[in-house]
Structure formats: C-alpha cells, structure tokens
C-alpha positions as protocol buffer text, in pm:
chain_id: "A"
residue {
  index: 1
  type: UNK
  ca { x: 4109 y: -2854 z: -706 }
}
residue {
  index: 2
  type: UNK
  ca { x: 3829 y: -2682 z: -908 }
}
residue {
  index: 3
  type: UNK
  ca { x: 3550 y: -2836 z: -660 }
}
residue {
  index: 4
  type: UNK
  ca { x: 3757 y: -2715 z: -391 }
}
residue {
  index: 5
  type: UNK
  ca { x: 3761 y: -2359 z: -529 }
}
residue {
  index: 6
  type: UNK
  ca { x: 3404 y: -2342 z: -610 }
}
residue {
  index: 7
  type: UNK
  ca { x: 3339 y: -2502 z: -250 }
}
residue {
  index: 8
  type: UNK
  ca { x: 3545 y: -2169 z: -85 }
}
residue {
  index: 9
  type: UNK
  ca { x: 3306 y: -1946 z: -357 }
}
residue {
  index: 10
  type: UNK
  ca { x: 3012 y: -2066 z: -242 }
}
residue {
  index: 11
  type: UNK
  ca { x: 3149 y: -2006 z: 143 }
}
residue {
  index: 12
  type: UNK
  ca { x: 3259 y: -1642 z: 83 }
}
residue {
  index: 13
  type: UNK
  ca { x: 2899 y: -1559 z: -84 }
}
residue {
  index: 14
  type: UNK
  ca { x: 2693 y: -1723 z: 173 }
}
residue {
  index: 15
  type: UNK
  ca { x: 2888 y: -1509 z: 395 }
}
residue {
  index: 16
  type: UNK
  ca { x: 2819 y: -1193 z: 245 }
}
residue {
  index: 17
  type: UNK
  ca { x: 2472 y: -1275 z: 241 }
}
residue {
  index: 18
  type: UNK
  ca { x: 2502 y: -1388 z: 635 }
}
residue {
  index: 19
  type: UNK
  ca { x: 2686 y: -1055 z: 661 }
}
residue {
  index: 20
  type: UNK
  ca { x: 2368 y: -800 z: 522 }
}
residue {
  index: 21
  type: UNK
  ca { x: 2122 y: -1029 z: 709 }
}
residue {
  index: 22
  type: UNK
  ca { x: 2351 y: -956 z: 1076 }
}
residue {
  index: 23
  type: UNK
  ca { x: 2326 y: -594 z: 961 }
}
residue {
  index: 24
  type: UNK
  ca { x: 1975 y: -584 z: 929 }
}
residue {
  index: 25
  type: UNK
  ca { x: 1850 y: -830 z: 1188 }
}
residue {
  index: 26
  type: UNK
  ca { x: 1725 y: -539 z: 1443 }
}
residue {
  index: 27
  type: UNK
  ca { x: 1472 y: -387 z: 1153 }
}
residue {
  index: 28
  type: UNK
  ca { x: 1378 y: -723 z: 1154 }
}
residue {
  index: 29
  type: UNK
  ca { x: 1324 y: -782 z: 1520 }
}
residue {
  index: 30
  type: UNK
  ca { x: 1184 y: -429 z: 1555 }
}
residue {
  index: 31
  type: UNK
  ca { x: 1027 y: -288 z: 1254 }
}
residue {
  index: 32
  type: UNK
  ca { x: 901 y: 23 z: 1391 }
}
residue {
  index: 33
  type: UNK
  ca { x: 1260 y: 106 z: 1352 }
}
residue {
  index: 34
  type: UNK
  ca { x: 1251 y: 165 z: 984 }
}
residue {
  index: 35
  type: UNK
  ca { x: 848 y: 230 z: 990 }
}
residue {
  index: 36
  type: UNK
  ca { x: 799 y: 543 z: 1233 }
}
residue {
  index: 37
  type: UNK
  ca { x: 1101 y: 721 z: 1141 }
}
residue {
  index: 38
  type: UNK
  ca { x: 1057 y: 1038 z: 1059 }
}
residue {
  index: 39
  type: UNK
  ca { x: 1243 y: 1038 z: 722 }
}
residue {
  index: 40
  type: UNK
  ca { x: 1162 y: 979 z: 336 }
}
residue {
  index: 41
  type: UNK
  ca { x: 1082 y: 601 z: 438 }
}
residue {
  index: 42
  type: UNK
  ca { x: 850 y: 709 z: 710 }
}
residue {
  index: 43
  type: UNK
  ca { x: 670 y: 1020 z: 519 }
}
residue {
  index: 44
  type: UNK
  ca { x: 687 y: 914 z: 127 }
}
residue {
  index: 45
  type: UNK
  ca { x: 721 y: 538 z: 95 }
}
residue {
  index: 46
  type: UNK
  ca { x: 559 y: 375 z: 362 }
}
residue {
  index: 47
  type: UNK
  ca { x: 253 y: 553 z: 264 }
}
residue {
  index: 48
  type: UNK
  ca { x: 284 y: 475 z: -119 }
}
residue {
  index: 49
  type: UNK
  ca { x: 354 y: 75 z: -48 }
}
residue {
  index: 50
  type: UNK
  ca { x: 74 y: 98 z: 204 }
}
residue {
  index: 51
  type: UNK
  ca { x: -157 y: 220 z: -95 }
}
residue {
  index: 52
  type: UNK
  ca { x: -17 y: -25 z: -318 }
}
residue {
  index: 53
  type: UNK
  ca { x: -69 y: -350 z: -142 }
}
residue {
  index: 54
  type: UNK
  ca { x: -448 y: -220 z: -13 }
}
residue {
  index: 55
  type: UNK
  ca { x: -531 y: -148 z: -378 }
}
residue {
  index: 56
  type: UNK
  ca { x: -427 y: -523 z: -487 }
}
residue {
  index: 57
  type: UNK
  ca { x: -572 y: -661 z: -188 }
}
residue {
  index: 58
  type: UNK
  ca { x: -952 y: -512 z: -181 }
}
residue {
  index: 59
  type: UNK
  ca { x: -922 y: -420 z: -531 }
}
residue {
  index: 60
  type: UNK
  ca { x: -768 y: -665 z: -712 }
}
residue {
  index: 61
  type: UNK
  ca { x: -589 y: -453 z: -937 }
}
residue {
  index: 62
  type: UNK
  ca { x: -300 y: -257 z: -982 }
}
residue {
  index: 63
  type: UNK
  ca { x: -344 y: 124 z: -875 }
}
residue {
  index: 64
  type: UNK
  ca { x: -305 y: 356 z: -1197 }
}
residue {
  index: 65
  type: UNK
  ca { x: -478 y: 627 z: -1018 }
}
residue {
  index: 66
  type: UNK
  ca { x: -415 y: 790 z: -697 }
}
residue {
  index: 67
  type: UNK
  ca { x: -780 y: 970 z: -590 }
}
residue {
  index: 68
  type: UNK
  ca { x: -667 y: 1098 z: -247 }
}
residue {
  index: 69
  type: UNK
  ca { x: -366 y: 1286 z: -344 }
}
residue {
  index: 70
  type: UNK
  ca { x: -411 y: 1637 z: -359 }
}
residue {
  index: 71
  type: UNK
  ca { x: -688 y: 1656 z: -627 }
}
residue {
  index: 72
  type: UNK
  ca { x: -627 y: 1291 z: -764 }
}
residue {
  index: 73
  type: UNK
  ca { x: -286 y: 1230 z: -976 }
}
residue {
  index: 74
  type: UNK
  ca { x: -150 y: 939 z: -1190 }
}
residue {
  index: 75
  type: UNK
  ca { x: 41 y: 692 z: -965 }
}
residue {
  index: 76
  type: UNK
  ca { x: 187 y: 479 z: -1233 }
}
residue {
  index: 77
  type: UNK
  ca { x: 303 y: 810 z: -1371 }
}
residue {
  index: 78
  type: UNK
  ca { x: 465 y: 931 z: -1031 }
}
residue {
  index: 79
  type: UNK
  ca { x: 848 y: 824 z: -1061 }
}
residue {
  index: 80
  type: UNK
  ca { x: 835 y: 788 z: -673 }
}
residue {
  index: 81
  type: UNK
  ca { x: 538 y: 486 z: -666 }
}
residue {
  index: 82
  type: UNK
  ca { x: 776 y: 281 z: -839 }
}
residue {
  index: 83
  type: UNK
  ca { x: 460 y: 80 z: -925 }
}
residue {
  index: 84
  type: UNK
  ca { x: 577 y: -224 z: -1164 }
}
residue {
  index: 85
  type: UNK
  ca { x: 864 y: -280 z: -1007 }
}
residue {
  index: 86
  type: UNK
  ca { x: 875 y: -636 z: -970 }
}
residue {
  index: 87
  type: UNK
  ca { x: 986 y: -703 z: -646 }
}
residue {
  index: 88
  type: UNK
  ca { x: 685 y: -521 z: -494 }
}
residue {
  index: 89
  type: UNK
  ca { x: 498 y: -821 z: -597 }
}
residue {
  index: 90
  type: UNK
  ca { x: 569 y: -957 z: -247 }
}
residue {
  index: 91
  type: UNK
  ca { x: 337 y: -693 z: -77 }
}
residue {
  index: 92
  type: UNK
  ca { x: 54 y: -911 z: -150 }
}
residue {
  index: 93
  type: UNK
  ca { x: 237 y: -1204 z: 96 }
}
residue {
  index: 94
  type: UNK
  ca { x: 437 y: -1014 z: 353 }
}
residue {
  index: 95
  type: UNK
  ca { x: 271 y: -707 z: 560 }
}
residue {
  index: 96
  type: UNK
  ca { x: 478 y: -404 z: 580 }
}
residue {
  index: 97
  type: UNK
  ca { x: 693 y: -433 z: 861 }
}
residue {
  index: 98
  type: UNK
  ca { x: 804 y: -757 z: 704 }
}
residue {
  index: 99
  type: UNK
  ca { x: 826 y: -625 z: 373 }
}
residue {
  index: 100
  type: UNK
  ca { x: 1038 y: -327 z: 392 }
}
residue {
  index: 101
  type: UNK
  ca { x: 1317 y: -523 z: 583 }
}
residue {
  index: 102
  type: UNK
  ca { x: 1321 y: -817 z: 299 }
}
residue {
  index: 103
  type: UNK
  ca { x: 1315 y: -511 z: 31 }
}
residue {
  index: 104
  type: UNK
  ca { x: 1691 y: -372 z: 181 }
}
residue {
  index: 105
  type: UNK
  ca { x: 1745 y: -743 z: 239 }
}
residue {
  index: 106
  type: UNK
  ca { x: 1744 y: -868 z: -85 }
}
residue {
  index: 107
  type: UNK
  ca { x: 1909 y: -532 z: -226 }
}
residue {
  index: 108
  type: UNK
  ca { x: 2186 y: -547 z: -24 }
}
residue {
  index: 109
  type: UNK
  ca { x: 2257 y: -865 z: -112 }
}
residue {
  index: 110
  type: UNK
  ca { x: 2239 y: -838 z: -487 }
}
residue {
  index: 111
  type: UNK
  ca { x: 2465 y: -531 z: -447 }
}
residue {
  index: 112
  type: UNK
  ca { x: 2726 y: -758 z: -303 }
}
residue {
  index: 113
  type: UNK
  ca { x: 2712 y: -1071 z: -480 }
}
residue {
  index: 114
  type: UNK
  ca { x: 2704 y: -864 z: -815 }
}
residue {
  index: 115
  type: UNK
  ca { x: 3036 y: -649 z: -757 }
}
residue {
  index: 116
  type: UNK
  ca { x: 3176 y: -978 z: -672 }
}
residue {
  index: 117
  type: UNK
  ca { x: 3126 y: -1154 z: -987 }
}
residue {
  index: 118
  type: UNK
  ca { x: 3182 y: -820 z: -1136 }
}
residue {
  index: 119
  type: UNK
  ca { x: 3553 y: -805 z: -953 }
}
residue {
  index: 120
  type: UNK
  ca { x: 3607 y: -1124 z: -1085 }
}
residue {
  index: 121
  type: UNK
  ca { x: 3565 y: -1008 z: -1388 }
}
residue {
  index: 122
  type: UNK
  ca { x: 3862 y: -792 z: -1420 }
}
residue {
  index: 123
  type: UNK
  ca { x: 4099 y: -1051 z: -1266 }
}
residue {
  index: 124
  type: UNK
  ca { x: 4070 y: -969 z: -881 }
}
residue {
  index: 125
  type: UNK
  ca { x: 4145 y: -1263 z: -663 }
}
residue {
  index: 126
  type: UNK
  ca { x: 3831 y: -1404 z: -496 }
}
residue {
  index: 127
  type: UNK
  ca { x: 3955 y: -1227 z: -119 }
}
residue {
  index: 128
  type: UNK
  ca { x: 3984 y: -873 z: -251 }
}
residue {
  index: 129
  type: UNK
  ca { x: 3648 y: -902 z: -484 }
}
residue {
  index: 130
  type: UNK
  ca { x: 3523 y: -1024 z: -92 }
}
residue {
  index: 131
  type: UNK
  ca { x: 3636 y: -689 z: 24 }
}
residue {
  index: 132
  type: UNK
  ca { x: 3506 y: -506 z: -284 }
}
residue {
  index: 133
  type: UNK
  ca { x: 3128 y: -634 z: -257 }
}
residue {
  index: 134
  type: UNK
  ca { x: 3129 y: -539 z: 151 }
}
residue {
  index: 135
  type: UNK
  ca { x: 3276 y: -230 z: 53 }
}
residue {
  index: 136
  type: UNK
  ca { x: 3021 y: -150 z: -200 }
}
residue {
  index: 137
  type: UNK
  ca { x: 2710 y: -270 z: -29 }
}
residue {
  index: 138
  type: UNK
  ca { x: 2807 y: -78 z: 315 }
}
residue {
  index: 139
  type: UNK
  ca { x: 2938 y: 223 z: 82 }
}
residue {
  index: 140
  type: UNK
  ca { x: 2925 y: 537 z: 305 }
}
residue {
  index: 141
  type: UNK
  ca { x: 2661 y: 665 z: 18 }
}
residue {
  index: 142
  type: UNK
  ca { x: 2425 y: 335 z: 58 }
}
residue {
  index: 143
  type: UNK
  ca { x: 2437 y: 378 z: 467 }
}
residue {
  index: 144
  type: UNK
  ca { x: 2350 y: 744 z: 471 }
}
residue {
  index: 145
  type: UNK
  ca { x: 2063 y: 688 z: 183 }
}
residue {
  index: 146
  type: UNK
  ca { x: 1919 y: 417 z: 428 }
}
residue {
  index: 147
  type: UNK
  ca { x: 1950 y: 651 z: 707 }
}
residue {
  index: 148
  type: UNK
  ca { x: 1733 y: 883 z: 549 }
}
residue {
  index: 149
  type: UNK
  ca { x: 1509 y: 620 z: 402 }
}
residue {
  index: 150
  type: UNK
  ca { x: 1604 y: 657 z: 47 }
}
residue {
  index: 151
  type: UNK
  ca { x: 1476 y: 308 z: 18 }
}
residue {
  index: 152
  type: UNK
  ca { x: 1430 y: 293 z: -381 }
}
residue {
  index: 153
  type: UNK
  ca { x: 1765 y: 516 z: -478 }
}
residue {
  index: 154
  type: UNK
  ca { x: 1939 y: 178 z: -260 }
}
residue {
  index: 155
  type: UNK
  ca { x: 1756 y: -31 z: -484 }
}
residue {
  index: 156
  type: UNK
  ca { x: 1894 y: 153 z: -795 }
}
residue {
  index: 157
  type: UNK
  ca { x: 2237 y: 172 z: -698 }
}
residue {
  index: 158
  type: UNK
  ca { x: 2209 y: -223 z: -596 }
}
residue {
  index: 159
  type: UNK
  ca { x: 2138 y: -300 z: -972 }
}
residue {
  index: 160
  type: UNK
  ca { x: 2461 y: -124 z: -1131 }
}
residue {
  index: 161
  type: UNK
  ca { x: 2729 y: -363 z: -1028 }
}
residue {
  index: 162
  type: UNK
  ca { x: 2445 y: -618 z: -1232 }
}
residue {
  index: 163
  type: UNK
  ca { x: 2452 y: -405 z: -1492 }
}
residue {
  index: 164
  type: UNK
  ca { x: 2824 y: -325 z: -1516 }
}
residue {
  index: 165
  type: UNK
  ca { x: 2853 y: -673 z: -1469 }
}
residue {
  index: 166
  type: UNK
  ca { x: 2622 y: -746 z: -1779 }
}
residue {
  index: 167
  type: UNK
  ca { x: 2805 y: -481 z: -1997 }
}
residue {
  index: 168
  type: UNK
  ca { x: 3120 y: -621 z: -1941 }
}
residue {
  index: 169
  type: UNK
  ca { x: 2994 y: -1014 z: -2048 }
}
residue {
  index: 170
  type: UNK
  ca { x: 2827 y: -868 z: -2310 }
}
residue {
  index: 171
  type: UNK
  ca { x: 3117 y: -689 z: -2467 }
}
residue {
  index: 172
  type: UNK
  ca { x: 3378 y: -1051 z: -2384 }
}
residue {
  index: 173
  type: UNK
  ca { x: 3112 y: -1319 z: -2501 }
}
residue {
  index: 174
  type: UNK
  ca { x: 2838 y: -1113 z: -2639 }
}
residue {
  index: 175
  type: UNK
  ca { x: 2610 y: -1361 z: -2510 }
}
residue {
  index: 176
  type: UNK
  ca { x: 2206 y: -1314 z: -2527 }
}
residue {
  index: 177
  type: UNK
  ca { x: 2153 y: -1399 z: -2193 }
}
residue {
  index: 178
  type: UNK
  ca { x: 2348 y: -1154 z: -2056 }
}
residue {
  index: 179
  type: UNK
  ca { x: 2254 y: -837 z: -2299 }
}
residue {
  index: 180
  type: UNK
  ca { x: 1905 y: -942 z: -2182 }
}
residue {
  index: 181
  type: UNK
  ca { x: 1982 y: -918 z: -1830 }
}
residue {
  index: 182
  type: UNK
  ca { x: 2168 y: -560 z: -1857 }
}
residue {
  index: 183
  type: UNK
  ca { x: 1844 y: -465 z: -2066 }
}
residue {
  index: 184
  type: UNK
  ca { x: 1627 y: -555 z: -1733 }
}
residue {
  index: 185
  type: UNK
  ca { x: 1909 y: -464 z: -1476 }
}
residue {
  index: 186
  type: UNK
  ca { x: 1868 y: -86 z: -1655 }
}
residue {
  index: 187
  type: UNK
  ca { x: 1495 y: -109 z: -1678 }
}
residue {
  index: 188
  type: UNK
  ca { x: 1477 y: -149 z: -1312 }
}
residue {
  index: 189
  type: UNK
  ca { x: 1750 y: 112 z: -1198 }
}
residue {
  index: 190
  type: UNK
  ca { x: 1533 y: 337 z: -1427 }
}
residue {
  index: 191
  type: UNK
  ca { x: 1188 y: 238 z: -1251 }
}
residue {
  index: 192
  type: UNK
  ca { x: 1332 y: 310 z: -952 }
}
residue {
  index: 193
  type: UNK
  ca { x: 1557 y: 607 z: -953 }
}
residue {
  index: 194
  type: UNK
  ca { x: 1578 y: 828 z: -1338 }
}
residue {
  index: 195
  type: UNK
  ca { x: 1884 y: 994 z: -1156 }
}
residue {
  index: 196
  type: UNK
  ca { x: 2135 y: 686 z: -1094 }
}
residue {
  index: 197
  type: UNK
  ca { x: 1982 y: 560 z: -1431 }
}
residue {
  index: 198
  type: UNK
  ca { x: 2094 y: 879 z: -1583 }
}
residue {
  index: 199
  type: UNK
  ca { x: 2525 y: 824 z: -1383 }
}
residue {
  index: 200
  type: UNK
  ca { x: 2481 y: 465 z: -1483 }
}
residue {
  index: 201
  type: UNK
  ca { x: 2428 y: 503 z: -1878 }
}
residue {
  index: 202
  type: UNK
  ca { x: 2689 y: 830 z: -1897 }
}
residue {
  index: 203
  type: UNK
  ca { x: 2947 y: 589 z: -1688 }
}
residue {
  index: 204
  type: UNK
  ca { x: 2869 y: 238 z: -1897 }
}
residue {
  index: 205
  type: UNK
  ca { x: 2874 y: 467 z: -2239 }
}
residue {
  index: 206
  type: UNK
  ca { x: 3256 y: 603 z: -2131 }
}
residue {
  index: 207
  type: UNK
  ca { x: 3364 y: 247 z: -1998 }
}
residue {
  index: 208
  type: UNK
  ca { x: 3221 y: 84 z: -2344 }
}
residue {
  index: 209
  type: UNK
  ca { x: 3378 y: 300 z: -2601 }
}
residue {
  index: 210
  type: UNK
  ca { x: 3727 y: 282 z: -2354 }
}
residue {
  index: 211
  type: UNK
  ca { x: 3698 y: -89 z: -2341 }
}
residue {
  index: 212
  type: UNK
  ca { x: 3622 y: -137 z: -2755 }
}
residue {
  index: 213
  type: UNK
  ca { x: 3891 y: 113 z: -2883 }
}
residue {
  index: 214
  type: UNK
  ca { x: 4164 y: 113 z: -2580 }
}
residue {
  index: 215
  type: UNK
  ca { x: 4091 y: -172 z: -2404 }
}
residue {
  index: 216
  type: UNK
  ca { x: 4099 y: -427 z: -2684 }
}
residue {
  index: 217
  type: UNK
  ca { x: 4384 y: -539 z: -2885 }
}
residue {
  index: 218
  type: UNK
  ca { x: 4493 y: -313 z: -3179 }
}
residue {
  index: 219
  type: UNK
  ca { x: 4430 y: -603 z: -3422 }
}
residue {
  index: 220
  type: UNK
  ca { x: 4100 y: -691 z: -3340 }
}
residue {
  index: 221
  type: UNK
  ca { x: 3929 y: -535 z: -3644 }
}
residue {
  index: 222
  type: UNK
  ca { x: 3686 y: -227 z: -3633 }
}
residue {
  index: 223
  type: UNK
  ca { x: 3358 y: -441 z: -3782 }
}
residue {
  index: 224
  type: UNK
  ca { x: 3441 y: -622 z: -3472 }
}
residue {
  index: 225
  type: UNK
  ca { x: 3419 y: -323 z: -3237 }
}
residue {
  index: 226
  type: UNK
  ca { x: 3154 y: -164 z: -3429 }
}
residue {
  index: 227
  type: UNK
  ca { x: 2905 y: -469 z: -3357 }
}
residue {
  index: 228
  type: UNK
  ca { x: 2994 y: -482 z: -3026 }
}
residue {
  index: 229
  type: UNK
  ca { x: 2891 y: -109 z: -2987 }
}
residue {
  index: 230
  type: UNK
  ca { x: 2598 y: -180 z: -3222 }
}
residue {
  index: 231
  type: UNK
  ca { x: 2470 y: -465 z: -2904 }
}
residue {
  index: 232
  type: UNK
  ca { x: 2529 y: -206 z: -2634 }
}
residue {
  index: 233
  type: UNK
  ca { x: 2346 y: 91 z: -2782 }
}
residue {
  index: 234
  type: UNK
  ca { x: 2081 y: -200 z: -2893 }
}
residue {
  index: 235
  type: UNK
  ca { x: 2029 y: -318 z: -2562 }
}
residue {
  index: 236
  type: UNK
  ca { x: 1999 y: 89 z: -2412 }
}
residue {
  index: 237
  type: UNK
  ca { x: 1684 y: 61 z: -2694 }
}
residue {
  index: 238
  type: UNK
  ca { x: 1582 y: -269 z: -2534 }
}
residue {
  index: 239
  type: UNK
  ca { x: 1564 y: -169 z: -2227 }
}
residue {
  index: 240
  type: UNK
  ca { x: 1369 y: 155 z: -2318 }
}
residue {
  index: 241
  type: UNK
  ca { x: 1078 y: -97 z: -2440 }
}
residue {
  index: 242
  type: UNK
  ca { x: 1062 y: -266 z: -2110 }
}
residue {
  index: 243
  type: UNK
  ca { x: 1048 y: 62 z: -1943 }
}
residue {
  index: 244
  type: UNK
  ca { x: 768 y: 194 z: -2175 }
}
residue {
  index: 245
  type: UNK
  ca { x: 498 y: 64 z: -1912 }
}
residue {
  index: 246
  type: UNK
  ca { x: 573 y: 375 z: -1683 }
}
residue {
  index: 247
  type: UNK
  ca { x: 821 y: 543 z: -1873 }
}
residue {
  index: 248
  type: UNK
  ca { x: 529 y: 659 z: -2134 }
}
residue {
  index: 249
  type: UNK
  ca { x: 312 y: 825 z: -1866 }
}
residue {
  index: 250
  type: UNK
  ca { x: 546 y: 989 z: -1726 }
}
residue {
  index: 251
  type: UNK
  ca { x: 627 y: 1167 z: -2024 }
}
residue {
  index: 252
  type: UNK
  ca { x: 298 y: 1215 z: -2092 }
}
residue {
  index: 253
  type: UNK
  ca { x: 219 y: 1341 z: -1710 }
}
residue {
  index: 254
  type: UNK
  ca { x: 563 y: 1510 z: -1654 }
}
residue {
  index: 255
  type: UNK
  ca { x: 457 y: 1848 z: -1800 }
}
residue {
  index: 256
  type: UNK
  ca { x: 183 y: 1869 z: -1524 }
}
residue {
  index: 257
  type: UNK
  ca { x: 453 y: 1828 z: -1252 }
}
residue {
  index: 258
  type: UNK
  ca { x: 572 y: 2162 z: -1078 }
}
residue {
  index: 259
  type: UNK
  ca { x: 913 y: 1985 z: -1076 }
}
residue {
  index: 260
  type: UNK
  ca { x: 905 y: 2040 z: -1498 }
}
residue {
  index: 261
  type: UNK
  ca { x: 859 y: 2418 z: -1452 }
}
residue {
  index: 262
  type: UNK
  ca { x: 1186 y: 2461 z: -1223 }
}
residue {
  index: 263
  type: UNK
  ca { x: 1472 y: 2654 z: -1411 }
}
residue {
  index: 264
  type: UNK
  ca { x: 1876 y: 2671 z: -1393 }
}
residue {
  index: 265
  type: UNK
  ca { x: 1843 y: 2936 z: -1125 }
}
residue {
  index: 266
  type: UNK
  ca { x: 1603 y: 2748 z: -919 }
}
residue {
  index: 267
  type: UNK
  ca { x: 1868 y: 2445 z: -841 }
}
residue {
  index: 268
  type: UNK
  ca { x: 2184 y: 2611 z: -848 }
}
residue {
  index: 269
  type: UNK
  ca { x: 2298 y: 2475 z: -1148 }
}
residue {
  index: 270
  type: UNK
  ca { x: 2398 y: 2757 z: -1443 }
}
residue {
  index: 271
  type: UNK
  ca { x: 2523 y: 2623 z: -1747 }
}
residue {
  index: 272
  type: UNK
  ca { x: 2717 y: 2895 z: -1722 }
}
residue {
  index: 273
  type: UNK
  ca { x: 2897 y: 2722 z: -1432 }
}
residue {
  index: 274
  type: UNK
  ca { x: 3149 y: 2530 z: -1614 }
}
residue {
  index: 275
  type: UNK
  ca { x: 3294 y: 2460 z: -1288 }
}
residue {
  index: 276
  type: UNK
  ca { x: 2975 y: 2390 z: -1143 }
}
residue {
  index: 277
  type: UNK
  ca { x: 2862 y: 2150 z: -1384 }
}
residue {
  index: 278
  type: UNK
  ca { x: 3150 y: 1946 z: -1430 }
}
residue {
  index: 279
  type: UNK
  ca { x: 3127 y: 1863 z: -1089 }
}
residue {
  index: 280
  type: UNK
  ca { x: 2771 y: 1783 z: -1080 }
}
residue {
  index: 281
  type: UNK
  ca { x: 2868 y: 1529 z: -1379 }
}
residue {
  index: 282
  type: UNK
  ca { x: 3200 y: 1409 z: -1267 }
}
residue {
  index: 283
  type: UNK
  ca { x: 3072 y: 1361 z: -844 }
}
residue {
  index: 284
  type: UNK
  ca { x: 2706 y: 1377 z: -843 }
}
C-alpha cells in the first residue's frame, strides 16, 4: 500500500513538471518570443545576463564592475544583476535563448513541487495539494510578472513555498537540514528580489509566533516555544551571512543610488496614510 502511494506521488509530480514544460514549450521552440519583447526581460535582463556570461567567458571572472553603464557602476552592488545567484552558473553552458527558457523552467517547477510538499504539510490530501501547486505556479500574479518579463521577482516568489515549507519542518522536527535550507531558500529570494524578501519574512514572522503560541498545544512548555523561536530568528541571522556577498555592497553603494534619495511624497506612500499603508502591508 505505501509503495503504491508513493508510486501515485511520484506520478502527480512528474506531471506537474510535464505540466510547466507544455506551458513553456513555444519559448522553447521560439526564443525570440521571450528575447525581443519589448518588456523588462527584453530591455533590463537580457542585457545584464548577456554581460554576465561574456564577462566569464573572455574574462574568466565574475563581473564586479560594470564600465559601460552610464559612467561605470558596481554590478555586484546593483540588486537587479542578481550576480551570485547560483543558478546563473548555467550561462557559461547554455546560450541565451536556451537559458532564459530553462531559468522560468526550473522556477516554475520548484514553485509547484514546493507548495505541494508544503500542502502536505498541513494535512491536504495529495489531489487538492495537486491543485494547490498548479494554482500557485500559474497564480494570476506569476503569469502577468512573466508577461512583463519580471523574470527574477518569478524566481523570488518560486522560493517561498521552499521557504514556508522549511519554516514549517523546522518548527515540527527542528531538523538542521531543513533550517539550513530555509537559511538558503531566503538568501536567494533576497538576491533576487529585496521586495518579496521583505512580504516573505513579515508573513513567516506572523505565521511563526501564531504557530508557537496558538498553534501548539497549551501544555507544551514555553522553554520549548522559546527555542523554537530562538532557531527561526537564528536562521533569519544565517541567512543574512550568506547574503553578505552582495548584500554588503549594496549597502555600501545604496546611498549613491537616486532610488535612496526618493521621499514619502515621491511614491505615494504617507505615513500619514494609515489607510494607505495598511494596504500596501496587508496586499502589496
């Protein structure tokens, strides 16, 4: 019975992966698609990915320094270049127009099979957590994002059912394998979009301190919950010092940006604004 369930697992993932490949097979058959768009993809990325894999190719090193921009500027301390991301390892194997495909590929794919296991998780039977991870992955958000090539902020969002995921075997088992993996799954929303970093830690910091003192039984004892909170916020430091690579120059570059000098009036956003900025918090 138990090989027969795990058989019928292994059947519903491969079929949400067979699922996001059907979805994207014409980027794959026709780059161009995705490439010559006239979007954030098109204008922003391609460009930066383009500089990244020429830099390791002739150069032989990775690019901390971009001299044809404007006057020159720090790449590795430009949030957008996403630079040590891992996964852009592959631009030294695959050209662009296989690249960028493989990079909404794989996303996609970890998006599903992560709210899966995560719907599992809270005792959703394996047909509904089906329907969750297809629902997540083709969100209405994640399909106008790709639309307008918002190719890293899909990324981001692919990591937080990990990361959920992680927080919530962390807090039942408190295992080391998974606090390490919600360490890196936070690193690399970070690296690749500060905003959804930002929703993801306010949204994990609610869920944990409703899981540890409303979730849990009344007599499991507060040392108990209080070491359990102790991993969490731990693990927020942990994955700080993975991020320090880029997340250092930034800081140190960020005063330079124009972006630092906007104020309140310039977005829309007065504090003032209770209204205003509960919403912005609440439905970003």
């Amino acid at each position: 019975m138990a090989k027969e369930k795990s058989i019928e697992i292994k059947k519903l993932l491969l079929l949400l992966i067979l699922i996001c490949f059907i979805y994207l097979f014409p980027f794959f058959i026709k780059p161009k698609i995705l490439l010559q768009k006239d979007n954030d993809l098109g204008r922003n990325y391609v460009p930066i990915f383009n500089f990244i894999s020429s830099s390791i190719r002739e150069n032989h090193s990775l690019p901390l320094w971009r001299s044809e921009q404007m006057i020159g500027e720090s790449f590795i301390a430009n949030p957008v270049s996403t630079l040590t991301y891992p996964f852009n390892i592959l631009l030294i194997v695959f050209p662009l127009s296989i690249f960028i495909p493989i990079y909404y590929l794989f996303h996609l794919v970890l998006a599903a099979i992560s709210t899966y296991f995560l719907a599992r998780t809270f005792s959703i039977s394996k047909y509904s957590a089906f329907a969750s991870a297809v629902f997540y992955a083709f969100s209405i958000k994640s399909l106008m994002h790709l639309s307008a090539g918002h190719i890293t902020m899909i990324a981001a969002v692919s990591y937080f059912p990990l990361a959920f995921l992680a927080t919530q075997k962390s807090l039942i088992g408190g295992k080391i394998g998974w606090v390490l993996l919600l360490a890196i799954s936070l690193s690399f929303i970070l690296n690749l979009y500060a905003t959804v970093f930002y929703y993801a830690i306010l949204f994990l910091v609610i869920y944990v301190f409703y899981y540890l003192f409303f979730k849990l039984p009344f007599k499991v004892n507060l040392s108990r919950k209080i070491k359990l909170l102790g991993i969490f916020l731990s693990t927020i430091l942990l994955c700080l010092c993975f991020s320090a690579i880029f997340l250092l120059p930034q800081l140190e570059f960020g005063s330079l940006s124009s972006r630092s000098q906007l104020t309140l009036n310039d977005v829309a956003l007065p504090l003032w604004n209770l209204k205003k900025l509960i919403l912005s918090l609440s439905m970003p």
